[in-house]
Amino acid sequence: MSPYPHLLEPLDLGHTTLRNRVVMGSMHTGMEDRARHLPELAAYFAERAKGGVALSVTGGYAPNWHGWLLPFGSQMTSRRFADKHRIVTDAVHEHDGKIVMQLLHAGRYGYHPFKRAASSKPSPITPFGRPKAMTTREVDRTVDDFAASAVLARRAGYDGVEIMGSEGYLINQMLTARTNDRTDRWGGSAGNRMRFPVEVVERVREAVGADFIVMYRMSLLDLVDDAQSWDETVELARRVEAAGVSIINTGIGWHEARIPTIVTSVPRAAFSWVTGKLRPEVTVPVVASNRINTPEVAEEILASGQADLVSMARPLLSDPYFVQKAAEGRADEINTCIACNQACLDHTFKNQRASCMINPRAGHETTLVLSPTRAAKRVAVVGAGPAGLAAAAELAGRGHDVELFEALPEVGGQFRLAMQIPGKEEFSETVRYFSRRLELGGVALHLGTRVTADDLVGFDEVVVATGVVPRIPSIPGIDHSSVVDYQQVLRDRVPVGRTVAVVGAGGIGFDVAEFLLHEPHESVEEWMRRWGVTDPALERGGLATKAKAPAKRRVHLLQRKTTELGKGLGKTSGWVHRQTLKDADVEMLKGVTYDRIDDAGLHVTVAGDVPEQRVLAVDTIVLCTGQDSVRDLVEPLESRGVTVHVIGGADVAAELDAKRAIKQATELAATI
Ligand code: FAD
Ligand code: NAP
Ligand code: SF4
C-alpha cells in the first residue's frame, strides 16, 4: 500500500474528478502577460501535469485594466487572448491534469497609477500613492468583469477559475474596515462588505454554468490590524459556498503583514490548523496551504482531517515530478523546496522570470534541456558543494561516466554550514537530494580525497567546483586568540563566548548571528509566539503580542558600509532576518572602521557627525568578511592540457550564491 493513501486519493467534485489531492498553487512566473510566452507557459504546466499534479492554478489575471498588478500586466479580457491560451490548457489536458485560471484584481496593490480600490487608502507597500475609490457603478461593473473573465477562461479550455480573495488584494480590501470606509451598499457593515465577493461568486457561477470549477481563495488569517473577525470569515465561507464555489483554498496574511508566511524559517505546515478550523464550517472541500513541502507533511494534514486537498506551489517548481515520485515510493528522490525564495518570489518582485534555485530548469523547460548524451565521456568533478553536486548529478543523468572528488568526509560544501542555521534546516534536503542523485546516476564518489592536478590527468574533461574559503581581513591583531571565522564556528564548532562581535553583515554575517542567538528546530507553537500569531477567533486577523525568544548571547553585528545593515539580503526574506535580529536586541553598527583587536576586545571607530571610538569588550570575534575563490587546480590542469571548466565559487567568489552555482553547473552539464 502507498505510504500516502490520502494524498493520492481521487476527489469527486460532481461534474469532474481530480486524480489526487495535490493542487499547484498560483504563482506569477512572468510568462503570463504576453501571448508570445504562452508556449513556454504551456511547457511549464505540462511538465507539472505529467508529474502527476491534479489541479494547477495559473498566475493571476486581472478582470479589467484597473485591476492590473503591473502596467500592461496579465488580464483576461479578450477572446483573442483567450483563444491563445488553448496551447496551455491542451498541454495540461494531454497529461490528464486540470488547470484553473486565477482571477485577481490587485486593487490598491497595483503598481500603476490607474489602480482602483474600495476606498482611497494608500497601500503601505506599493508606490503611486492613493488608489482611486471605485464608484458604486464601478464596483457593479467589476463584478461583471470577473464573470466575463471567467467565461473567457472557459472558452480558453480552463477547467475552472480561482477567485483571488486573499493576500490583501481587492477582495480583501473590500472585506475589511481597514481598507473599506464606503457608505454605499458595498460598505458600512461587515455584511455589506461581504457583498462584493459573494456577488462575484454568484455572477461567475451564473455565467459559467454548473460544470466548471469555481475555487475561492479565502484569507483565513489576515495578520493585519482591523481585519476580519473569525465569525465574519466563517460567515463569508458559508455565503460563498451558497453562492456556488466548488472548493475553498486557504490564503494566509496580506502582503503588507509584517509576519513571514512562507520563508524557510516558517515551520512546515505552520498554518494548516487554521484550514482545519474552517473545514467543519462548510461542506465544500477545503485546501491547506503554506510551507507544505513533502509528501509526509501533506499526507499528515489530509489524514488528520485538517483539509481535503493540499496546495503546493514552490515545491512543484523545485520538483515537477513530486507526485509521481511519491506515488512510486521514490519520495527520497524529490528535490524538496527549501523555501529560500531566491529564484522564485525574489525574481517575481524584481520583474524577472520565476525559476528555482535548486532546479534551474523551472520556467526554462524549453531552453535548458538535459538530453541523454550520444558521446559519453569520463568526467571528473572536483568539489561536492552545490556547484559540484549539481554538475555531477546532471552529467551522470545525461549518461556520462562521472567521478566526484571531495576533500571533506561529507558532500554539501557550504550548504552543510547553511543547514546549521536556525530557520535554515531545510537546506539539508538539498544535500540529501543530490546525494541520492549521485547514487542513482552511478557517480563514483571519493570522499575525504583532496585531489591534485596529477590525479586528474586521463579524464576527458574536468569540472573544478572547489568553491571558496573565508576571507581574512587585515586588521591589526587579527591573529588574536579571540578571532575565529564562520567556518570554524559552524563546521568545527569552536567555542564562542557570551558576548560576540560578528564582523561583516552580509548573508553569512546575519546567519551566523542567528546561529549564535537561537536554537534550531523551532516548533510551530514557539514560532507563533515569537511572531505574535494566534487563533483568529481570539484576536481579529490572528495578531497577538510578540513574545521574545530567549537569546543565548549578546551580539554586535558590524559593517564598514554606511547603508542600513541587511540591505543586500533577499527581497522577500531579508526583512525577516533583520526583524529577527532586532527582536533579539542585536546591536547593528554601520560605518565601522576596524582599528585593532587586543585583549580588551575589538577597537572600532563608528562614522557619524562626530566619529566615535569604541571598544567592544567581547569574548569572541567572528569573521564573516566575504570569501575568496579556491582555484589552485586550474592553472596546473590547463598546463597539462586537460580541458577544464570552472564553476561556482571557484569561478567567481564575489556575490556568489547557490543560485548562481547550481545554475552555472546545470547549464554546463547540458553542454558537455
Ligand atoms: P562550496 O560550497 O564552497 O563547495 C566547494 C567544495 O569543494 C567544498 O566541499 C570543498 O571541501 C571542496 N574542495 C575544495 N578543494 C578541493 C580539492 N582540491 N579536492 C576535493 N575537494 C575540494 N547561498 C544561498 O544561495 N542562499 C543561502 O541562503 C545561503 N546561505 C548560506 C549560509 C551560510 C552559513 C554559508 C556559509 C553559505 C551560505 N550560502 C547561501 C552560500 C552558498 O552555500 C555558496 O554560494 C555555495 O555553497 C557555493 O557553492 P560551491 O559549490 O561553488 O562551493
Ligand atoms: P557578502 O554579502 O559579500 O558579505 C561580506 C561582508 O563582509 C559584508 O558585510 C562586507 O561589508 C564585509 N567585508 C568584505 N570584505 C571585508 C574586509 N576586507 N574587511 C572587513 N569587512 C569586509 O558575503 P557573505 O556574507 O560572505 O555571503 C556570501 C554569499 O552567500 C552572499 O553573496 C549571499 O548571496 C550568500 N548567502 C545568502 C544568504 C541568504 O539568506 N540568501 C545567506 C547567507 C549567504 P563591508 O564591506 O561594508 O564591511
Ligand atoms: Fe523553493 Fe527556493 Fe526553489 Fe523558490 S527558489 S521554489 S523557494 S527552493
mmCIF file with all atom_site columns, N, CA, C and O in Angstrom, residues 4-35:
data_model
loop_
_atom_site.group_PDB
_atom_site.id
_atom_site.type_symbol
_atom_site.label_atom_id
_atom_site.label_alt_id
_atom_site.label_comp_id
_atom_site.label_asym_id
_atom_site.label_entity_id
_atom_site.label_seq_id
_atom_site.pdbx_PDB_ins_code
_atom_site.Cartn_x
_atom_site.Cartn_y
_atom_site.Cartn_z
_atom_site.occupancy
_atom_site.B_iso_or_equiv
_atom_site.pdbx_formal_charge
_atom_site.auth_seq_id
_atom_site.auth_comp_id
_atom_site.auth_asym_id
_atom_site.auth_atom_id
_atom_site.pdbx_PDB_model_num
ATOM 1   N N  . TYR A 1 4  ? 1.131   7.118  1.116   1.00 0.00 ? 4  TYR A N  1
ATOM 2   C CA . TYR A 1 4  ? 0.386   8.384  1.061   1.00 0.00 ? 4  TYR A CA 1
ATOM 3   C C  . TYR A 1 4  ? -1.032  8.161  0.529   1.00 0.00 ? 4  TYR A C  1
ATOM 4   O O  . TYR A 1 4  ? -1.435  8.754  -0.491  1.00 0.00 ? 4  TYR A O  1
ATOM 5   N N  . PRO A 1 5  ? -1.819  7.307  1.192   1.00 0.00 ? 5  PRO A N  1
ATOM 6   C CA . PRO A 1 5  ? -3.140  6.971  0.635   1.00 0.00 ? 5  PRO A CA 1
ATOM 7   C C  . PRO A 1 5  ? -4.059  8.177  0.526   1.00 0.00 ? 5  PRO A C  1
ATOM 8   O O  . PRO A 1 5  ? -4.830  8.278  -0.440  1.00 0.00 ? 5  PRO A O  1
ATOM 9   N N  . HIS A 1 6  ? -4.000  9.096  1.487   1.00 0.00 ? 6  HIS A N  1
ATOM 10  C CA . HIS A 1 6  ? -4.898  10.255 1.429   1.00 0.00 ? 6  HIS A CA 1
ATOM 11  C C  . HIS A 1 6  ? -4.478  11.206 0.315   1.00 0.00 ? 6  HIS A C  1
ATOM 12  O O  . HIS A 1 6  ? -5.303  11.768 -0.394  1.00 0.00 ? 6  HIS A O  1
ATOM 13  N N  . LEU A 1 7  ? -3.176  11.383 0.174   1.00 0.00 ? 7  LEU A N  1
ATOM 14  C CA . LEU A 1 7  ? -2.654  12.310 -0.837  1.00 0.00 ? 7  LEU A CA 1
ATOM 15  C C  . LEU A 1 7  ? -3.009  11.850 -2.245  1.00 0.00 ? 7  LEU A C  1
ATOM 16  O O  . LEU A 1 7  ? -3.279  12.658 -3.134  1.00 0.00 ? 7  LEU A O  1
ATOM 17  N N  . LEU A 1 8  ? -3.027  10.545 -2.432  1.00 0.00 ? 8  LEU A N  1
ATOM 18  C CA . LEU A 1 8  ? -3.203  10.012 -3.788  1.00 0.00 ? 8  LEU A CA 1
ATOM 19  C C  . LEU A 1 8  ? -4.653  9.649  -4.105  1.00 0.00 ? 8  LEU A C  1
ATOM 20  O O  . LEU A 1 8  ? -4.958  9.197  -5.202  1.00 0.00 ? 8  LEU A O  1
ATOM 21  N N  . GLU A 1 9  ? -5.532  9.876  -3.156  1.00 0.00 ? 9  GLU A N  1
ATOM 22  C CA . GLU A 1 9  ? -6.934  9.510  -3.358  1.00 0.00 ? 9  GLU A CA 1
ATOM 23  C C  . GLU A 1 9  ? -7.633  10.520 -4.284  1.00 0.00 ? 9  GLU A C  1
ATOM 24  O O  . GLU A 1 9  ? -7.538  11.732 -4.070  1.00 0.00 ? 9  GLU A O  1
ATOM 25  N N  . PRO A 1 10 ? -8.353  10.045 -5.303  1.00 0.00 ? 10 PRO A N  1
ATOM 26  C CA . PRO A 1 10 ? -9.081  10.984 -6.172  1.00 0.00 ? 10 PRO A CA 1
ATOM 27  C C  . PRO A 1 10 ? -10.152 11.747 -5.388  1.00 0.00 ? 10 PRO A C  1
ATOM 28  O O  . PRO A 1 10 ? -10.598 11.297 -4.329  1.00 0.00 ? 10 PRO A O  1
ATOM 29  N N  . LEU A 1 11 ? -10.553 12.880 -5.934  1.00 0.00 ? 11 LEU A N  1
ATOM 30  C CA . LEU A 1 11 ? -11.606 13.672 -5.293  1.00 0.00 ? 11 LEU A CA 1
ATOM 31  C C  . LEU A 1 11 ? -12.696 13.951 -6.335  1.00 0.00 ? 11 LEU A C  1
ATOM 32  O O  . LEU A 1 11 ? -12.440 14.587 -7.361  1.00 0.00 ? 11 LEU A O  1
ATOM 33  N N  . ASP A 1 12 ? -13.884 13.463 -6.027  1.00 0.00 ? 12 ASP A N  1
ATOM 34  C CA . ASP A 1 12 ? -15.021 13.642 -6.933  1.00 0.00 ? 12 ASP A CA 1
ATOM 35  C C  . ASP A 1 12 ? -15.684 14.989 -6.643  1.00 0.00 ? 12 ASP A C  1
ATOM 36  O O  . ASP A 1 12 ? -16.190 15.212 -5.541  1.00 0.00 ? 12 ASP A O  1
ATOM 37  N N  . LEU A 1 13 ? -15.683 15.861 -7.648  1.00 0.00 ? 13 LEU A N  1
ATOM 38  C CA . LEU A 1 13 ? -16.318 17.172 -7.451  1.00 0.00 ? 13 LEU A CA 1
ATOM 39  C C  . LEU A 1 13 ? -17.725 17.206 -8.049  1.00 0.00 ? 13 LEU A C  1
ATOM 40  O O  . LEU A 1 13 ? -18.321 18.259 -8.213  1.00 0.00 ? 13 LEU A O  1
ATOM 41  N N  . GLY A 1 14 ? -18.240 16.051 -8.414  1.00 0.00 ? 14 GLY A N  1
ATOM 42  C CA . GLY A 1 14 ? -19.582 16.000 -9.017  1.00 0.00 ? 14 GLY A CA 1
ATOM 43  C C  . GLY A 1 14 ? -19.466 15.994 -10.530 1.00 0.00 ? 14 GLY A C  1
ATOM 44  O O  . GLY A 1 14 ? -19.585 14.952 -11.163 1.00 0.00 ? 14 GLY A O  1
ATOM 45  N N  . HIS A 1 15 ? -19.167 17.133 -11.100 1.00 0.00 ? 15 HIS A N  1
ATOM 46  C CA . HIS A 1 15 ? -19.091 17.201 -12.562 1.00 0.00 ? 15 HIS A CA 1
ATOM 47  C C  . HIS A 1 15 ? -17.736 16.758 -13.085 1.00 0.00 ? 15 HIS A C  1
ATOM 48  O O  . HIS A 1 15 ? -17.556 16.534 -14.281 1.00 0.00 ? 15 HIS A O  1
ATOM 49  N N  . THR A 1 16 ? -16.757 16.657 -12.197 1.00 0.00 ? 16 THR A N  1
ATOM 50  C CA . THR A 1 16 ? -15.419 16.245 -12.629 1.00 0.00 ? 16 THR A CA 1
ATOM 51  C C  . THR A 1 16 ? -14.684 15.639 -11.436 1.00 0.00 ? 16 THR A C  1
ATOM 52  O O  . THR A 1 16 ? -15.092 15.826 -10.283 1.00 0.00 ? 16 THR A O  1
ATOM 53  N N  . THR A 1 17 ? -13.589 14.909 -11.736 1.00 0.00 ? 17 THR A N  1
ATOM 54  C CA . THR A 1 17 ? -12.829 14.263 -10.653 1.00 0.00 ? 17 THR A CA 1
ATOM 55  C C  . THR A 1 17 ? -11.371 14.696 -10.722 1.00 0.00 ? 17 THR A C  1
ATOM 56  O O  . THR A 1 17 ? -10.773 14.698 -11.804 1.00 0.00 ? 17 THR A O  1
ATOM 57  N N  . LEU A 1 18 ? -10.833 15.046 -9.571  1.00 0.00 ? 18 LEU A N  1
ATOM 58  C CA . LEU A 1 18 ? -9.393  15.340 -9.503  1.00 0.00 ? 18 LEU A CA 1
ATOM 59  C C  . LEU A 1 18 ? -8.687  14.029 -9.190  1.00 0.00 ? 18 LEU A C  1
ATOM 60  O O  . LEU A 1 18 ? -9.119  13.276 -8.328  1.00 0.00 ? 18 LEU A O  1
ATOM 61  N N  . ARG A 1 19 ? -7.561  13.775 -9.860  1.00 0.00 ? 19 ARG A N  1
ATOM 62  C CA . ARG A 1 19 ? -6.955  12.432 -9.749  1.00 0.00 ? 19 ARG A CA 1
ATOM 63  C C  . ARG A 1 19 ? -6.239  12.207 -8.417  1.00 0.00 ? 19 ARG A C  1
ATOM 64  O O  . ARG A 1 19 ? -5.918  11.086 -8.059  1.00 0.00 ? 19 ARG A O  1
ATOM 65  N N  . ASN A 1 20 ? -5.914  13.271 -7.713  1.00 0.00 ? 20 ASN A N  1
ATOM 66  C CA . ASN A 1 20 ? -5.339  13.154 -6.361  1.00 0.00 ? 20 ASN A CA 1
ATOM 67  C C  . ASN A 1 20 ? -5.579  14.472 -5.638  1.00 0.00 ? 20 ASN A C  1
ATOM 68  O O  . ASN A 1 20 ? -6.328  15.320 -6.133  1.00 0.00 ? 20 ASN A O  1
ATOM 69  N N  . ARG A 1 21 ? -4.930  14.655 -4.508  1.00 0.00 ? 21 ARG A N  1
ATOM 70  C CA . ARG A 1 21 ? -5.253  15.812 -3.673  1.00 0.00 ? 21 ARG A CA 1
ATOM 71  C C  . ARG A 1 21 ? -4.247  16.960 -3.801  1.00 0.00 ? 21 ARG A C  1
ATOM 72  O O  . ARG A 1 21 ? -4.218  17.842 -2.948  1.00 0.00 ? 21 ARG A O  1
ATOM 73  N N  . VAL A 1 22 ? -3.447  16.930 -4.855  1.00 0.00 ? 22 VAL A N  1
ATOM 74  C CA . VAL A 1 22 ? -2.404  17.955 -4.979  1.00 0.00 ? 22 VAL A CA 1
ATOM 75  C C  . VAL A 1 22 ? -2.829  19.080 -5.922  1.00 0.00 ? 22 VAL A C  1
ATOM 76  O O  . VAL A 1 22 ? -3.077  18.865 -7.106  1.00 0.00 ? 22 VAL A O  1
ATOM 77  N N  . VAL A 1 23 ? -2.877  20.275 -5.329  1.00 0.00 ? 23 VAL A N  1
ATOM 78  C CA . VAL A 1 23 ? -3.149  21.491 -6.101  1.00 0.00 ? 23 VAL A CA 1
ATOM 79  C C  . VAL A 1 23 ? -1.826  22.232 -6.238  1.00 0.00 ? 23 VAL A C  1
ATOM 80  O O  . VAL A 1 23 ? -1.099  22.396 -5.260  1.00 0.00 ? 23 VAL A O  1
ATOM 81  N N  . MET A 1 24 ? -1.505  22.649 -7.462  1.00 0.00 ? 24 MET A N  1
ATOM 82  C CA . MET A 1 24 ? -0.340  23.518 -7.604  1.00 0.00 ? 24 MET A CA 1
ATOM 83  C C  . MET A 1 24 ? -0.823  24.953 -7.484  1.00 0.00 ? 24 MET A C  1
ATOM 84  O O  . MET A 1 24 ? -1.538  25.454 -8.343  1.00 0.00 ? 24 MET A O  1
ATOM 85  N N  . GLY A 1 25 ? -0.451  25.590 -6.379  1.00 0.00 ? 25 GLY A N  1
ATOM 86  C CA . GLY A 1 25 ? -0.947  26.937 -6.072  1.00 0.00 ? 25 GLY A CA 1
ATOM 87  C C  . GLY A 1 25 ? -0.445  27.965 -7.073  1.00 0.00 ? 25 GLY A C  1
ATOM 88  O O  . GLY A 1 25 ? 0.547   27.757 -7.778  1.00 0.00 ? 25 GLY A O  1
ATOM 89  N N  . SER A 1 26 ? -1.153  29.076 -7.091  1.00 0.00 ? 26 SER A N  1
ATOM 90  C CA . SER A 1 26 ? -0.846  30.123 -8.075  1.00 0.00 ? 26 SER A CA 1
ATOM 91  C C  . SER A 1 26 ? 0.498   30.786 -7.809  1.00 0.00 ? 26 SER A C  1
ATOM 92  O O  . SER A 1 26 ? 0.828   31.114 -6.669  1.00 0.00 ? 26 SER A O  1
ATOM 93  N N  . MET A 1 27 ? 1.253   30.983 -8.870  1.00 0.00 ? 27 MET A N  1
ATOM 94  C CA . MET A 1 27 ? 2.491   31.767 -8.792  1.00 0.00 ? 27 MET A CA 1
ATOM 95  C C  . MET A 1 27 ? 2.606   32.573 -10.068 1.00 0.00 ? 27 MET A C  1
ATOM 96  O O  . MET A 1 27 ? 2.375   32.039 -11.148 1.00 0.00 ? 27 MET A O  1
ATOM 97  N N  . HIS A 1 28 ? 2.977   33.796 -9.948  1.00 0.00 ? 28 HIS A N  1
ATOM 98  C CA . HIS A 1 28 ? 3.216   34.582 -11.148 1.00 0.00 ? 28 HIS A CA 1
ATOM 99  C C  . HIS A 1 28 ? 4.612   34.249 -11.639 1.00 0.00 ? 28 HIS A C  1
ATOM 100 O O  . HIS A 1 28 ? 5.594   34.452 -10.914 1.00 0.00 ? 28 HIS A O  1
ATOM 101 N N  . THR A 1 29 ? 4.712   33.719 -12.851 1.00 0.00 ? 29 THR A N  1
ATOM 102 C CA . THR A 1 29 ? 6.022   33.275 -13.344 1.00 0.00 ? 29 THR A CA 1
ATOM 103 C C  . THR A 1 29 ? 6.688   34.296 -14.256 1.00 0.00 ? 29 THR A C  1
ATOM 104 O O  . THR A 1 29 ? 7.879   34.189 -14.529 1.00 0.00 ? 29 THR A O  1
ATOM 105 N N  . GLY A 1 30 ? 5.885   35.257 -14.753 1.00 0.00 ? 30 GLY A N  1
ATOM 106 C CA . GLY A 1 30 ? 6.419   36.182 -15.752 1.00 0.00 ? 30 GLY A CA 1
ATOM 107 C C  . GLY A 1 30 ? 6.133   35.694 -17.174 1.00 0.00 ? 30 GLY A C  1
ATOM 108 O O  . GLY A 1 30 ? 6.495   36.361 -18.140 1.00 0.00 ? 30 GLY A O  1
ATOM 109 N N  . MET A 1 31 ? 5.495   34.543 -17.301 1.00 0.00 ? 31 MET A N  1
ATOM 110 C CA . MET A 1 31 ? 5.175   34.033 -18.646 1.00 0.00 ? 31 MET A CA 1
ATOM 111 C C  . MET A 1 31 ? 3.692   34.247 -18.973 1.00 0.00 ? 31 MET A C  1
ATOM 112 O O  . MET A 1 31 ? 3.217   33.822 -20.023 1.00 0.00 ? 31 MET A O  1
ATOM 113 N N  . GLU A 1 32 ? 2.966   34.876 -18.054 1.00 0.00 ? 32 GLU A N  1
ATOM 114 C CA . GLU A 1 32 ? 1.517   35.011 -18.229 1.00 0.00 ? 32 GLU A CA 1
ATOM 115 C C  . GLU A 1 32 ? 1.135   36.172 -19.130 1.00 0.00 ? 32 GLU A C  1
ATOM 116 O O  . GLU A 1 32 ? 0.112   36.142 -19.802 1.00 0.00 ? 32 GLU A O  1
ATOM 117 N N  . ASP A 1 33 ? 1.948   37.237 -19.082 1.00 0.00 ? 33 ASP A N  1
ATOM 118 C CA . ASP A 1 33 ? 1.473   38.527 -19.567 1.00 0.00 ? 33 ASP A CA 1
ATOM 119 C C  . ASP A 1 33 ? 1.368   38.643 -21.091 1.00 0.00 ? 33 ASP A C  1
ATOM 120 O O  . ASP A 1 33 ? 0.493   39.316 -21.603 1.00 0.00 ? 33 ASP A O  1
ATOM 121 N N  . ARG A 1 34 ? 2.292   38.002 -21.810 1.00 0.00 ? 34 ARG A N  1
ATOM 122 C CA . ARG A 1 34 ? 2.343   38.195 -23.259 1.00 0.00 ? 34 ARG A CA 1
ATOM 123 C C  . ARG A 1 34 ? 2.040   36.889 -23.984 1.00 0.00 ? 34 ARG A C  1
ATOM 124 O O  . ARG A 1 34 ? 2.544   35.829 -23.591 1.00 0.00 ? 34 ARG A O  1
ATOM 125 N N  . ALA A 1 35 ? 1.290   36.992 -25.078 1.00 0.00 ? 35 ALA A N  1
ATOM 126 C CA . ALA A 1 35 ? 0.914   35.796 -25.841 1.00 0.00 ? 35 ALA A CA 1
ATOM 127 C C  . ALA A 1 35 ? 2.157   35.041 -26.313 1.00 0.00 ? 35 ALA A C  1
ATOM 128 O O  . ALA A 1 35 ? 2.158   33.814 -26.376 1.00 0.00 ? 35 ALA A O  1
#
